[in-house]
mmCIF file of C-alpha atoms in Angstrom:
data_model
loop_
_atom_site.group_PDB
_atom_site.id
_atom_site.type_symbol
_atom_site.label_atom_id
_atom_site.label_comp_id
_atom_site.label_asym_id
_atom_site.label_seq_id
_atom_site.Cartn_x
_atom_site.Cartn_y
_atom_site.Cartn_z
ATOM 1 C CA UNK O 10 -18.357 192.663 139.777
ATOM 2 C CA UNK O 11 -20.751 193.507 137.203
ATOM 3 C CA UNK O 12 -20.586 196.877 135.414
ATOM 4 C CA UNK O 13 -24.241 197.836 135.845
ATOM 5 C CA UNK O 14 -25.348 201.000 133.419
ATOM 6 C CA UNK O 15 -29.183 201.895 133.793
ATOM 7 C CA UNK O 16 -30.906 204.186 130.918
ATOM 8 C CA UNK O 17 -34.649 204.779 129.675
ATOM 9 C CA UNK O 18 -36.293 203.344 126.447
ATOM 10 C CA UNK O 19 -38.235 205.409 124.404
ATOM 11 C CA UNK O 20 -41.471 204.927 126.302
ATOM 12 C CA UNK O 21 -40.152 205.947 129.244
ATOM 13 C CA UNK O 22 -39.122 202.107 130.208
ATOM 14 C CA UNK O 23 -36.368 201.608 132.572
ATOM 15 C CA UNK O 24 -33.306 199.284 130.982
ATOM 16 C CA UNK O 25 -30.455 198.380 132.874
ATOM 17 C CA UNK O 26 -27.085 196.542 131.033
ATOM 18 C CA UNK O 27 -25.227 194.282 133.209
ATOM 19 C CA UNK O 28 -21.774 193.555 131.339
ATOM 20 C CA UNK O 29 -19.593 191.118 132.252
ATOM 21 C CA UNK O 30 -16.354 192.015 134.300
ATOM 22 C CA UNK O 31 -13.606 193.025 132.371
ATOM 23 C CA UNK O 32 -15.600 194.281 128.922
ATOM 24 C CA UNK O 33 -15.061 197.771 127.718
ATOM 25 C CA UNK O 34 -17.588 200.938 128.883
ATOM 26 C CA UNK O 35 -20.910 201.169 127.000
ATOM 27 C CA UNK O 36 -20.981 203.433 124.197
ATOM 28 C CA UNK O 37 -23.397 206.387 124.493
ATOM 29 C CA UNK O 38 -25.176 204.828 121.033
ATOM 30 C CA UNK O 39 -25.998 202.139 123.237
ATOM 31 C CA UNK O 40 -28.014 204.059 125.767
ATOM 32 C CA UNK O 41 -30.396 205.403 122.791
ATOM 33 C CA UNK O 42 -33.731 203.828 122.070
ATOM 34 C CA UNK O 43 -34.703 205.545 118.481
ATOM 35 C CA UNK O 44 -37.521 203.957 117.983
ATOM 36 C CA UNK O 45 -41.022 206.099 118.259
ATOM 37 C CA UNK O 46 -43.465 204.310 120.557
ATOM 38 C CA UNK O 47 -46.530 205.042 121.796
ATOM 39 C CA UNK O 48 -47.017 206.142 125.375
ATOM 40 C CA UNK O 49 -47.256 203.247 127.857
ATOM 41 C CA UNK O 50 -50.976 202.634 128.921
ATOM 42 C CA UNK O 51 -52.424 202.260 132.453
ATOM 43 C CA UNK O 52 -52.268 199.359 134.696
ATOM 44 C CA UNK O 53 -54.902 196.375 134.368
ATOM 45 C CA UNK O 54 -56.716 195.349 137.587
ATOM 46 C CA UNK O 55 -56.651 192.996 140.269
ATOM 47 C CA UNK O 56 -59.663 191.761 141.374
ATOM 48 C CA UNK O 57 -60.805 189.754 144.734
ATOM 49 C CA UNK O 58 -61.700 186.172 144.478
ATOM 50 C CA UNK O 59 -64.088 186.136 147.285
ATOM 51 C CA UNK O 60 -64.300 182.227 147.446
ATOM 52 C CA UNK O 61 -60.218 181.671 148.397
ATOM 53 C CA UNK O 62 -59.542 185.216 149.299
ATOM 54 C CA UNK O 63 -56.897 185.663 146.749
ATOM 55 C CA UNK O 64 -55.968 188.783 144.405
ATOM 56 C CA UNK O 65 -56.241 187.428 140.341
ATOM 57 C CA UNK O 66 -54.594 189.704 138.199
ATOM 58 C CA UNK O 67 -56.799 191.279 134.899
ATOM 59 C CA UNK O 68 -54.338 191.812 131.890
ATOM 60 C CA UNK O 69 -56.493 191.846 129.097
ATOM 61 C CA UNK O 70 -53.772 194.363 127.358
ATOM 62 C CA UNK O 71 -51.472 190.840 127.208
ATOM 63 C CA UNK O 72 -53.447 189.296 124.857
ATOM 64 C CA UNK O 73 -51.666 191.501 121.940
ATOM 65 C CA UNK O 74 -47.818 190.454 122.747
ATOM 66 C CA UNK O 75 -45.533 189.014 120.620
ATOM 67 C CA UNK O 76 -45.578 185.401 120.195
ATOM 68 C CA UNK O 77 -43.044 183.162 118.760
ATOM 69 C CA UNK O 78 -41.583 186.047 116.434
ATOM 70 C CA UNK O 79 -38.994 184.398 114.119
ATOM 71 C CA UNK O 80 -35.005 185.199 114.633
ATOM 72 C CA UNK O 81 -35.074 188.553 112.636
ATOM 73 C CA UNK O 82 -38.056 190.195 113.938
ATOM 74 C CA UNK O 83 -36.890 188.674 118.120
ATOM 75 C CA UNK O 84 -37.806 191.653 120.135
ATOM 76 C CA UNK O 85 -34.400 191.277 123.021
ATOM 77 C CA UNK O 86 -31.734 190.121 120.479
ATOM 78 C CA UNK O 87 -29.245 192.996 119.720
ATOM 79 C CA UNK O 88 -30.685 196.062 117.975
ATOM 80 C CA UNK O 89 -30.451 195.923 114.024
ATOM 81 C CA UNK O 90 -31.107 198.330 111.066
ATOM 82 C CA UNK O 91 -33.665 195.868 110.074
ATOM 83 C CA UNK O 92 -34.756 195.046 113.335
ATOM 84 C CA UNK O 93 -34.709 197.944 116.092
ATOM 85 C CA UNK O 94 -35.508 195.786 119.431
ATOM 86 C CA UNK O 95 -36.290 196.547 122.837
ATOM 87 C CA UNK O 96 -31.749 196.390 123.442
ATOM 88 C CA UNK O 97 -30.557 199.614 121.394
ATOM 89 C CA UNK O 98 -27.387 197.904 121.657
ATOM 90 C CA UNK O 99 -25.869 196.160 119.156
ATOM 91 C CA UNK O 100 -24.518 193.331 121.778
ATOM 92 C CA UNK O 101 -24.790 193.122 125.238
ATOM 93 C CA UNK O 102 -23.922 190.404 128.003
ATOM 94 C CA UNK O 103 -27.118 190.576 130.709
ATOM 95 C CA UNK O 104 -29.868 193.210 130.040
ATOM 96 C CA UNK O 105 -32.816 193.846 132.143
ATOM 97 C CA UNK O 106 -35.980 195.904 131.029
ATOM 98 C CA UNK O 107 -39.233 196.660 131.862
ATOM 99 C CA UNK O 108 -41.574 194.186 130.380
ATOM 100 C CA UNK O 109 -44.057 196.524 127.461
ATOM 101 C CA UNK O 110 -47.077 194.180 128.195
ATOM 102 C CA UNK O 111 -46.845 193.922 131.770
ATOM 103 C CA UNK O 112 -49.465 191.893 133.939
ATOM 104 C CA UNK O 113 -48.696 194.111 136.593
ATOM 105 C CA UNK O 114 -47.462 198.041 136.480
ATOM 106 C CA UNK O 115 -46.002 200.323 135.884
ATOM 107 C CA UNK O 116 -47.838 202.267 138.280
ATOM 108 C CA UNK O 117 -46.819 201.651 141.754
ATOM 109 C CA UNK O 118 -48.953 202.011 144.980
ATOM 110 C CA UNK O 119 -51.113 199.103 147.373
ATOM 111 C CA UNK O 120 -54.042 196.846 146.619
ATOM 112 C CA UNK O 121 -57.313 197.513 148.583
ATOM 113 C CA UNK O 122 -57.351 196.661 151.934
ATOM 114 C CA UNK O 123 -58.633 192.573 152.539
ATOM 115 C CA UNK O 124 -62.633 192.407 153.615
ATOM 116 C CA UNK O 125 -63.269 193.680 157.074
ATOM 117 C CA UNK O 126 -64.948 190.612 159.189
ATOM 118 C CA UNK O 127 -68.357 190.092 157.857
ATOM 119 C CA UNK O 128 -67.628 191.168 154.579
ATOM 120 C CA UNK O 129 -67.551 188.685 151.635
ATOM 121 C CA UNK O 130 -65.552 191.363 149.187
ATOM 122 C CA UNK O 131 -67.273 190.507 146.192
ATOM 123 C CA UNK O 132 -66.378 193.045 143.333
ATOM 124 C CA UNK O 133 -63.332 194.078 145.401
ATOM 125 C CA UNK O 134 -60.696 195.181 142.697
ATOM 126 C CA UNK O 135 -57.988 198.075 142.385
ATOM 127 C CA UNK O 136 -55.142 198.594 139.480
ATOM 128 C CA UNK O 137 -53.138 195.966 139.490
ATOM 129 C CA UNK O 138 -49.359 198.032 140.616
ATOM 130 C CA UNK O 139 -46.537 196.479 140.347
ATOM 131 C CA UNK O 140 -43.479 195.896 138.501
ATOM 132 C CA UNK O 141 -42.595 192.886 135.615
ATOM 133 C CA UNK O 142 -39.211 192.882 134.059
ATOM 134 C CA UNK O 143 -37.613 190.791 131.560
ATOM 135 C CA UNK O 144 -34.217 189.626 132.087
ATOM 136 C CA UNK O 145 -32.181 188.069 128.638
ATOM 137 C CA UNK O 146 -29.585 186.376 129.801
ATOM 138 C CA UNK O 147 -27.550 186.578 126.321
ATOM 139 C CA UNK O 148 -27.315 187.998 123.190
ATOM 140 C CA UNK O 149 -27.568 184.935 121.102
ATOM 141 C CA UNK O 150 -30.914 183.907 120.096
ATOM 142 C CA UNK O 151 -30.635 180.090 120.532
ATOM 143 C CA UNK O 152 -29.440 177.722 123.685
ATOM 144 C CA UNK O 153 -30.607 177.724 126.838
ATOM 145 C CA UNK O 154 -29.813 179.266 129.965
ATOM 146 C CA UNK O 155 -27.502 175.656 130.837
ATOM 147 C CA UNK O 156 -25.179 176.851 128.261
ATOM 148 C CA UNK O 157 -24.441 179.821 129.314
ATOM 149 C CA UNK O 158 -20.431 179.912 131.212
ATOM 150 C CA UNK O 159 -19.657 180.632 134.322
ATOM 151 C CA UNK O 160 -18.649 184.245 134.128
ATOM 152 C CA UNK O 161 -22.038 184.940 132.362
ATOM 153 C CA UNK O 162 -24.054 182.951 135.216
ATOM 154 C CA UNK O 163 -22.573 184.971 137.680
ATOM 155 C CA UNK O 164 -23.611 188.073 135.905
ATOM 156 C CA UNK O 165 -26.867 186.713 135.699
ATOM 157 C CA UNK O 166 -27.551 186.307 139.379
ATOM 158 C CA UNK O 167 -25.633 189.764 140.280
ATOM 159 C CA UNK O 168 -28.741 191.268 138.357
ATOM 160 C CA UNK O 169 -31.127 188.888 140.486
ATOM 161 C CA UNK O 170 -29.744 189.759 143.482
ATOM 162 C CA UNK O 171 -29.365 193.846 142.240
ATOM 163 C CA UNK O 172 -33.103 193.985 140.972
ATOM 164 C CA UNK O 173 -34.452 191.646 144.040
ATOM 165 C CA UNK O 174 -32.946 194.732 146.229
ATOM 166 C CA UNK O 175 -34.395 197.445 144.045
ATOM 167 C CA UNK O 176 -37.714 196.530 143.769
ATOM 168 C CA UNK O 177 -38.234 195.323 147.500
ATOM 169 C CA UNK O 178 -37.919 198.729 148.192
ATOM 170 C CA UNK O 179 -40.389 200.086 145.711
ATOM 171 C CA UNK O 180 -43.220 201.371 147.425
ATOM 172 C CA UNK O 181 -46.395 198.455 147.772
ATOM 173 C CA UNK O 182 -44.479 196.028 146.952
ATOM 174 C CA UNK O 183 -44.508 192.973 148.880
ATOM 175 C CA UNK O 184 -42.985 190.386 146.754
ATOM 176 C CA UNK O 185 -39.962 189.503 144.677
ATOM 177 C CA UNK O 186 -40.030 186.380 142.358
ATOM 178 C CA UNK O 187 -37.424 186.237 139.527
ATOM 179 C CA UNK O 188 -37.988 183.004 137.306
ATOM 180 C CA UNK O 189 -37.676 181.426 133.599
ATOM 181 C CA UNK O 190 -39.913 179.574 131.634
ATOM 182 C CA UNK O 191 -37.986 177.054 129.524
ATOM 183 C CA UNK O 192 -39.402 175.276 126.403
ATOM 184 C CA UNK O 193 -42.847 174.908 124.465
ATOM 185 C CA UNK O 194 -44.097 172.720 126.624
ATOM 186 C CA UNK O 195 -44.146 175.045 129.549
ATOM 187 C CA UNK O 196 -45.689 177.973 126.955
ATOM 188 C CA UNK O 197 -43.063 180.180 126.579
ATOM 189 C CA UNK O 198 -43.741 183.145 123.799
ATOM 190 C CA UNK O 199 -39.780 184.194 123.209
ATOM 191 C CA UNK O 200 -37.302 181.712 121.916
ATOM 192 C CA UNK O 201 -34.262 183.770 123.251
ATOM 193 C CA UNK O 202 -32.872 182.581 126.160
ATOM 194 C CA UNK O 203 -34.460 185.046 129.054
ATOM 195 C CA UNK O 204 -36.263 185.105 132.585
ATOM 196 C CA UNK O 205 -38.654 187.303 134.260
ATOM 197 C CA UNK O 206 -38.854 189.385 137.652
ATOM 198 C CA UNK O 207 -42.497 189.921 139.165
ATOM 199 C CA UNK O 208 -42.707 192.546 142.044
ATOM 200 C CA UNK O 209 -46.335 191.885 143.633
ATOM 201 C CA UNK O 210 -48.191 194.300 145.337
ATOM 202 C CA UNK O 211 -49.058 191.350 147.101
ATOM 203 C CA UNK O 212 -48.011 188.182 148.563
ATOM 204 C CA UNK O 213 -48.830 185.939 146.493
ATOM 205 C CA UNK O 214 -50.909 182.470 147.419
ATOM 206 C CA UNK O 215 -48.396 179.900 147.686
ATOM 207 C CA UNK O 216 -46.318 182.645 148.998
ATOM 208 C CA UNK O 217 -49.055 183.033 151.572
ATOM 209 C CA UNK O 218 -49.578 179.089 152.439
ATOM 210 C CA UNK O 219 -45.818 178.136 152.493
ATOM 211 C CA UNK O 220 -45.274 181.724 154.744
ATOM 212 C CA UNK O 221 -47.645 180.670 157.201
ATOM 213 C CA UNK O 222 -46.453 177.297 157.738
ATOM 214 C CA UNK O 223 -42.707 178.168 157.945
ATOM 215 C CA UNK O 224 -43.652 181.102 160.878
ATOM 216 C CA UNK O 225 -45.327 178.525 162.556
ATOM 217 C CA UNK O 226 -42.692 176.530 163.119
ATOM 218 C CA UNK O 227 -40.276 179.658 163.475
ATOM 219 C CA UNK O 228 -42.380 179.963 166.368
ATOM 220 C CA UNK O 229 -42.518 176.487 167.733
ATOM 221 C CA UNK O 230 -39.107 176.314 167.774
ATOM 222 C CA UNK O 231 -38.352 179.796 169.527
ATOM 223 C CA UNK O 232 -36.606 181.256 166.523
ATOM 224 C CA UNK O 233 -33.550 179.160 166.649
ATOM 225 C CA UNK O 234 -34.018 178.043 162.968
ATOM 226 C CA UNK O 235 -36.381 178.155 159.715
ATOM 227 C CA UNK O 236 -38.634 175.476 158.366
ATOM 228 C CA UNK O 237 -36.177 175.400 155.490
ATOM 229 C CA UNK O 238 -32.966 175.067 157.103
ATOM 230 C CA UNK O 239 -34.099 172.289 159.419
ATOM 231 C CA UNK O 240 -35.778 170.563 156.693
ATOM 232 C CA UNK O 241 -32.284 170.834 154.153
ATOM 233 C CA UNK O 242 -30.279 169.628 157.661
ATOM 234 C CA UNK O 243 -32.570 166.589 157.631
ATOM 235 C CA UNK O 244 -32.449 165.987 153.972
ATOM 236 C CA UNK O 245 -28.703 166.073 153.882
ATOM 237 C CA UNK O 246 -28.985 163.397 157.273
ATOM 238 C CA UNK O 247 -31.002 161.080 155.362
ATOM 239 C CA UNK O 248 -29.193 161.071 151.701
ATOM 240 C CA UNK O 249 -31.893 159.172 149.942
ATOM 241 C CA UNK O 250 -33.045 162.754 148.447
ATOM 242 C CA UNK O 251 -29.400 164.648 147.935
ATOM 243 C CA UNK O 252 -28.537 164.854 144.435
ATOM 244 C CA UNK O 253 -25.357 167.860 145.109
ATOM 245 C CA UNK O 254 -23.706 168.743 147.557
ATOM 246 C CA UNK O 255 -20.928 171.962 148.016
ATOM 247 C CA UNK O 256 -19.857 174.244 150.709
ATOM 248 C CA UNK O 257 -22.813 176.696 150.534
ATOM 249 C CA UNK O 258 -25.615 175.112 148.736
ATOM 250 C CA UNK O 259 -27.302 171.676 148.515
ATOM 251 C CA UNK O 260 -29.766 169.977 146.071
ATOM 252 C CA UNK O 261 -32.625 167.862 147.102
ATOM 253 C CA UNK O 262 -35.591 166.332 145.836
ATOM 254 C CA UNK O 263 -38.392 166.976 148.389
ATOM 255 C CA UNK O 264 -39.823 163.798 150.478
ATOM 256 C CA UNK O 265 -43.023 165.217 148.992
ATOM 257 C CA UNK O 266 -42.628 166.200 145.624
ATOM 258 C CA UNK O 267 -45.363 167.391 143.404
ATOM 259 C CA UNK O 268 -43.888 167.235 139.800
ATOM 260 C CA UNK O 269 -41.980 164.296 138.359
ATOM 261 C CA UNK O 270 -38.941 166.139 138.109
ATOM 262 C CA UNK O 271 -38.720 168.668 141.067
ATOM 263 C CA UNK O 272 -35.317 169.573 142.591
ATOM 264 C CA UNK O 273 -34.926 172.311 145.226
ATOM 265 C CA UNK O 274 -31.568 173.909 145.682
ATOM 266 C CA UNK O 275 -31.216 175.843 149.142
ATOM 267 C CA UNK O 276 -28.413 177.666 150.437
ATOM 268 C CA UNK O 277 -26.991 176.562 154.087
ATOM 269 C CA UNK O 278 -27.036 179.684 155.460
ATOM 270 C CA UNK O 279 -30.828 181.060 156.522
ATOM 271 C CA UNK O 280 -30.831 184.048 154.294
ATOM 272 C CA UNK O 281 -34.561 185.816 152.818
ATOM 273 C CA UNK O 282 -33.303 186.409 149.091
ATOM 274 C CA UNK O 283 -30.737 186.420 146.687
ATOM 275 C CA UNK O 284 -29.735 189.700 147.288
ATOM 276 C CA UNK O 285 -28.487 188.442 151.090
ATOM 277 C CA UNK O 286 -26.056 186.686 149.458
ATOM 278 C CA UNK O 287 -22.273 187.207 149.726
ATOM 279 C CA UNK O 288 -19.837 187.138 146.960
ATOM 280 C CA UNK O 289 -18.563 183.604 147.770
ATOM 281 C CA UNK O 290 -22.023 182.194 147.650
ATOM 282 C CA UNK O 291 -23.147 183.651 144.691
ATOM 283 C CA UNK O 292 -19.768 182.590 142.791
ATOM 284 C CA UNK O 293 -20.280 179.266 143.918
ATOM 285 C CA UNK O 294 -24.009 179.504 142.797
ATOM 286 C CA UNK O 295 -23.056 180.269 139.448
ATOM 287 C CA UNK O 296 -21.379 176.830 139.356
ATOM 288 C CA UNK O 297 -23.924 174.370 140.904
ATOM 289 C CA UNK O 298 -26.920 176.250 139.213
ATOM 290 C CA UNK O 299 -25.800 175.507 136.210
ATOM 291 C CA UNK O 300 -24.468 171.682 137.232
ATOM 292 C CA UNK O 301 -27.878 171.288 138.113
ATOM 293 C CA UNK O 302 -29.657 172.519 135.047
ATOM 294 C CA UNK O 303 -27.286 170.222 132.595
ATOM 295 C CA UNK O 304 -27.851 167.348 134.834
ATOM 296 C CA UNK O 305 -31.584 167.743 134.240
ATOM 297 C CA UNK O 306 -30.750 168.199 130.482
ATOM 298 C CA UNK O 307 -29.218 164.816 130.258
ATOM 299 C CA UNK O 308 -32.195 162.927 131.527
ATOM 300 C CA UNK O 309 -33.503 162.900 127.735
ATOM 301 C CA UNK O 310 -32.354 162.991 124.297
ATOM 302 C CA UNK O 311 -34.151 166.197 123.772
ATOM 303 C CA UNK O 312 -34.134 170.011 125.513
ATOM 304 C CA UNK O 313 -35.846 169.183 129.639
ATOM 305 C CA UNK O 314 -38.813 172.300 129.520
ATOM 306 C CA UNK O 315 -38.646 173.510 133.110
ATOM 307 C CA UNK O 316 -39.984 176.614 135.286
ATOM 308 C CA UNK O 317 -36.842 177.325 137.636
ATOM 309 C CA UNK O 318 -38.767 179.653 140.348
ATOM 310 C CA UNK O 319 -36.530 181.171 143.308
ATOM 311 C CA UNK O 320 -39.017 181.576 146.133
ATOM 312 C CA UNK O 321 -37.769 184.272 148.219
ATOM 313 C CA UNK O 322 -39.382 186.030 151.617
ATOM 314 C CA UNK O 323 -42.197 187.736 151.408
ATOM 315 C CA UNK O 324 -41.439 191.555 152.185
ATOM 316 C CA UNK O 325 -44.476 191.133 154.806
ATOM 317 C CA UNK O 326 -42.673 191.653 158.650
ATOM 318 C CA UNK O 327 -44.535 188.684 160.025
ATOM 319 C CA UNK O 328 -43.172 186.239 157.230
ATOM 320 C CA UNK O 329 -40.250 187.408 156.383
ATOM 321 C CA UNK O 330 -38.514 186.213 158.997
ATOM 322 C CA UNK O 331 -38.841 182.798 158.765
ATOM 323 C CA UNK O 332 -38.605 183.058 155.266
ATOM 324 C CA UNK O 333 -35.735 180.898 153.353
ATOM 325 C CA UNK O 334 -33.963 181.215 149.995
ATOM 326 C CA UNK O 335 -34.903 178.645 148.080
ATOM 327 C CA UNK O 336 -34.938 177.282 143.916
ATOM 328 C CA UNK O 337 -37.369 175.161 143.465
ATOM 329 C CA UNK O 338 -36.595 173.174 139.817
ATOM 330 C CA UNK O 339 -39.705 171.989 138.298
ATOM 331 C CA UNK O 340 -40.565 169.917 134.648
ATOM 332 C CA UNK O 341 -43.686 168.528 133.641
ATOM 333 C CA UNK O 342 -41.938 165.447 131.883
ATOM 334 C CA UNK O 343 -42.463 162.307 133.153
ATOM 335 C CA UNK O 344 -40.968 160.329 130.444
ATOM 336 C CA UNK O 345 -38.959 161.035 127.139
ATOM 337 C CA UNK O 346 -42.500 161.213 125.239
ATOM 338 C CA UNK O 347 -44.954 161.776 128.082
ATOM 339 C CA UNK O 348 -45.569 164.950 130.351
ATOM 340 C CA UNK O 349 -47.647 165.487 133.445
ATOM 341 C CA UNK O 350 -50.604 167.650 132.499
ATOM 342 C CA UNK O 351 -52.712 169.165 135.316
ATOM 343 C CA UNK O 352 -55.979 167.175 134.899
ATOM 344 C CA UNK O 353 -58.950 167.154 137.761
ATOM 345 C CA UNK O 354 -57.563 166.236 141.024
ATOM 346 C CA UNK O 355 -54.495 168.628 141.154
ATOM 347 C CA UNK O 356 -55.752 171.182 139.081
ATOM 348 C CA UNK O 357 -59.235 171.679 140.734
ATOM 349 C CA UNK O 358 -58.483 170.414 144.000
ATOM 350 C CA UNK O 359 -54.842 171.649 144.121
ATOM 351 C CA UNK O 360 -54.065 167.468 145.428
ATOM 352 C CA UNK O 361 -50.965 166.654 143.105
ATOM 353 C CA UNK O 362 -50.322 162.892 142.398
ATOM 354 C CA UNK O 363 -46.899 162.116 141.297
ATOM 355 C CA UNK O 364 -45.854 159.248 138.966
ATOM 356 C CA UNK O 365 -42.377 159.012 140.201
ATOM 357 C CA UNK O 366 -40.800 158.430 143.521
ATOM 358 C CA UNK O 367 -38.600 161.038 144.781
ATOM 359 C CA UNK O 368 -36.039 158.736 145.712
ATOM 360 C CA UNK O 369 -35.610 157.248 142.287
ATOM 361 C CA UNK O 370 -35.711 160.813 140.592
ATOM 362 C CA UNK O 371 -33.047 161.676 143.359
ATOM 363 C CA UNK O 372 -30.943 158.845 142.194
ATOM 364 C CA UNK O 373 -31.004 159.459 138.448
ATOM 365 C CA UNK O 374 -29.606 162.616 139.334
ATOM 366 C CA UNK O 375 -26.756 161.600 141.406
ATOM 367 C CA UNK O 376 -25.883 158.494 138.628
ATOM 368 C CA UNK O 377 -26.213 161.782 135.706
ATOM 369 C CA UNK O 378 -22.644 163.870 135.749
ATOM 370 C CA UNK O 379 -23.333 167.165 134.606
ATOM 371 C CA UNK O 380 -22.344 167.534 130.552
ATOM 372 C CA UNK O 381 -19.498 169.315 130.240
ATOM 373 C CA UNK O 382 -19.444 173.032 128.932
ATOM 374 C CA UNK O 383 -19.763 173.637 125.297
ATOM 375 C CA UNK O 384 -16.873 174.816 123.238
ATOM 376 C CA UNK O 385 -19.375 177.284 122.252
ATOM 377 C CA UNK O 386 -20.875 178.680 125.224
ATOM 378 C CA UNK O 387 -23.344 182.243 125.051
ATOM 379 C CA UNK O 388 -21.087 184.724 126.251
ATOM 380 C CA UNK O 389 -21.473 187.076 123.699
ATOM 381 C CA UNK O 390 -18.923 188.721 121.696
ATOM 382 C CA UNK O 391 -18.068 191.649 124.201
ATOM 383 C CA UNK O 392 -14.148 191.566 125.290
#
């Protein structure tokens, strides 16, 4: 396990270390922000879109966040003399910390209630509560999440799992969604290897759609099973789809895929979220995650940009239980030198139209082995 040591930045920010097992016990220098910041401001808003009945978050404060800093000024590499950072440390292994330009938080509390019947809701809006935390999964500035070795990955998901549980039980929140942004392409503002953890004070719109359609079924089929777990047992039937396979997870690309690369990775057992996970499963998940991400980066000569999004059950009591685990693996690259942009039909319409079949994508997965593990891999230099 994880030594997990939680302390406050100088604005009043929660940070949490998560060090690897076996490394030494933080040093109380570690602990101390001593930088001088100002006092964190209040939340933006949310406001009701009337026309689809969704909540759009405000966050005009965002606009001033770092962008693209170079390697000495990087805001989550290991605290410096000449650069202080948002890590007092001077090395870490996994930290997680309050995001400082947050699109939602740090207050905490519930979105106005929906329009009563009758109502259209225009100029609805509240603050926009919440919680968004940044999670760097390394010290090192450079590489990728798919270099990262097993130990680390491991560590990784412990603090998915650990902040999934903490913030479903902050109060309004609704929704969990750790993910990562990889690459340029996908408009990324940090080139250190890191992900991010939205709490929602609602449930979110795909959340919403895929919800309803998965307690539907739940229904329909008298609770014996979710909509994901029947549709990973028929996946794993068929074969066309499977690119992995291992005793508690499998890989698929779905019959219906949006994205020219999409992969979704779903555990066999029926389980809401990561933090439902037992030991075993989320050791072997350290493995095939990362089997998966280096068989994507082998498709091309150059780094795969990708959002890896782990959908997990909405905290809402009518969803949640028919609610299942789930990574969905996404890139916009169709090509080596050509991506998908969103253009009319899928962006206005929401009607994707994929240029590749998800057999053949399935296929190219299978025929890829995974490349094997760096000599160098981003553990860090704590032992």
């Amino acid at each position: 396990m994880s030594r997990i040591t939680s302390t406050r930045l100088a604005d009043s920010r929660e940070l949490i270390y998560f060090d690897d097992p076996g490394t030494p016990e933080r040093t109380p220098d570690s602990l101390v922000d001593h930088r001088e910041l100002p006092a964190r401001g209040e939340p933006g808003e949310v406001r009701y879109d009337a026309l689809s009945g969704d909540w759009v978050a405000v966050a005009a404060h965002r606009q001033t966040r770092t962008h693209l800093p170079p390697a000495d000024q990087c805001p989550i590499c290991p605290s410096t003399a000449a650069n202080p950072s948002e890590i007092p440390a001077s090395d870490y292994d996994v930290v997680v910390f309050e995001n400082r330009f947050p699109s939602l938080g740090p207050a905490l509390g519930d979105v106005p209630p929906v329009p009563a019947p009758g109502h259209s809701g225009h100029n609805l809006k509240g603050a926009a509560y919440g919680r968004c935390e940044v999670v760097a999964f390394t010290p090192q500035h450079t590489g990728s999440f798919a270099e990262l070795g097993h130990t680390r990955a491991r560590t990784v998901i412990e603090a998915w799992a650990q902040r999934t549980e903490a913030l479903s039980a902050l109060p309004g929140i609704k929704q969990v969604f750790p993910f990562e942004n990889r690459g340029a392409d996908i408009g990324v503002t940090l080139h250190h290897p890191h992900g991010q953890i939205y709490a929602y004070p609602y449930v979110t719109p795909r959340a919403a759609q895929l919800g309803a359609v998965a307690r539907k079924y739940y229904d329909d089929v008298d609770a014996k099973e979710t909509l994901g777990a029947s549709l990973l047992k028929a996946e794993r039937e068929d074969g066309s789809r499977m690119v992995l396979e291992a005793k508690h997870f499998s890989a698929y690309v779905p019959f219906a895929a949006r994205w020219p690369l999409e992969v979704h990775l779903v555990p066999h057992r029926s389980v809401p979220d990561l933090a439902a996970l037992t030991g075993e499963e989320r050791d072997e998940l350290s493995h095939v995650y990362l089997d998966l991400l280096k068989r994507l980066g082998s498709l091309y000569p150059t780094p795969m940009p990708y959002i890896s999004a782990w959908h997990q059950a909405p905290l809402d009591p009518v969803l949640r239980p028919a609610g299942q685990l789930h990574l969905q693996l996404t890139s916009p690259r169709r090509a080596a030198d050509k991506l998908k942009y969103l253009a009319g039909s899928e962006a206005a319409m929401g009607a994707f139209i994929n240029d590749t079949t998800p057999e053949a994508v399935a296929e190219r997965l299978r025929s890829v082995a995974a490349a094997p593990a760096s000599n160098k891999t981003l553990e860090g230099t704590r032992a």
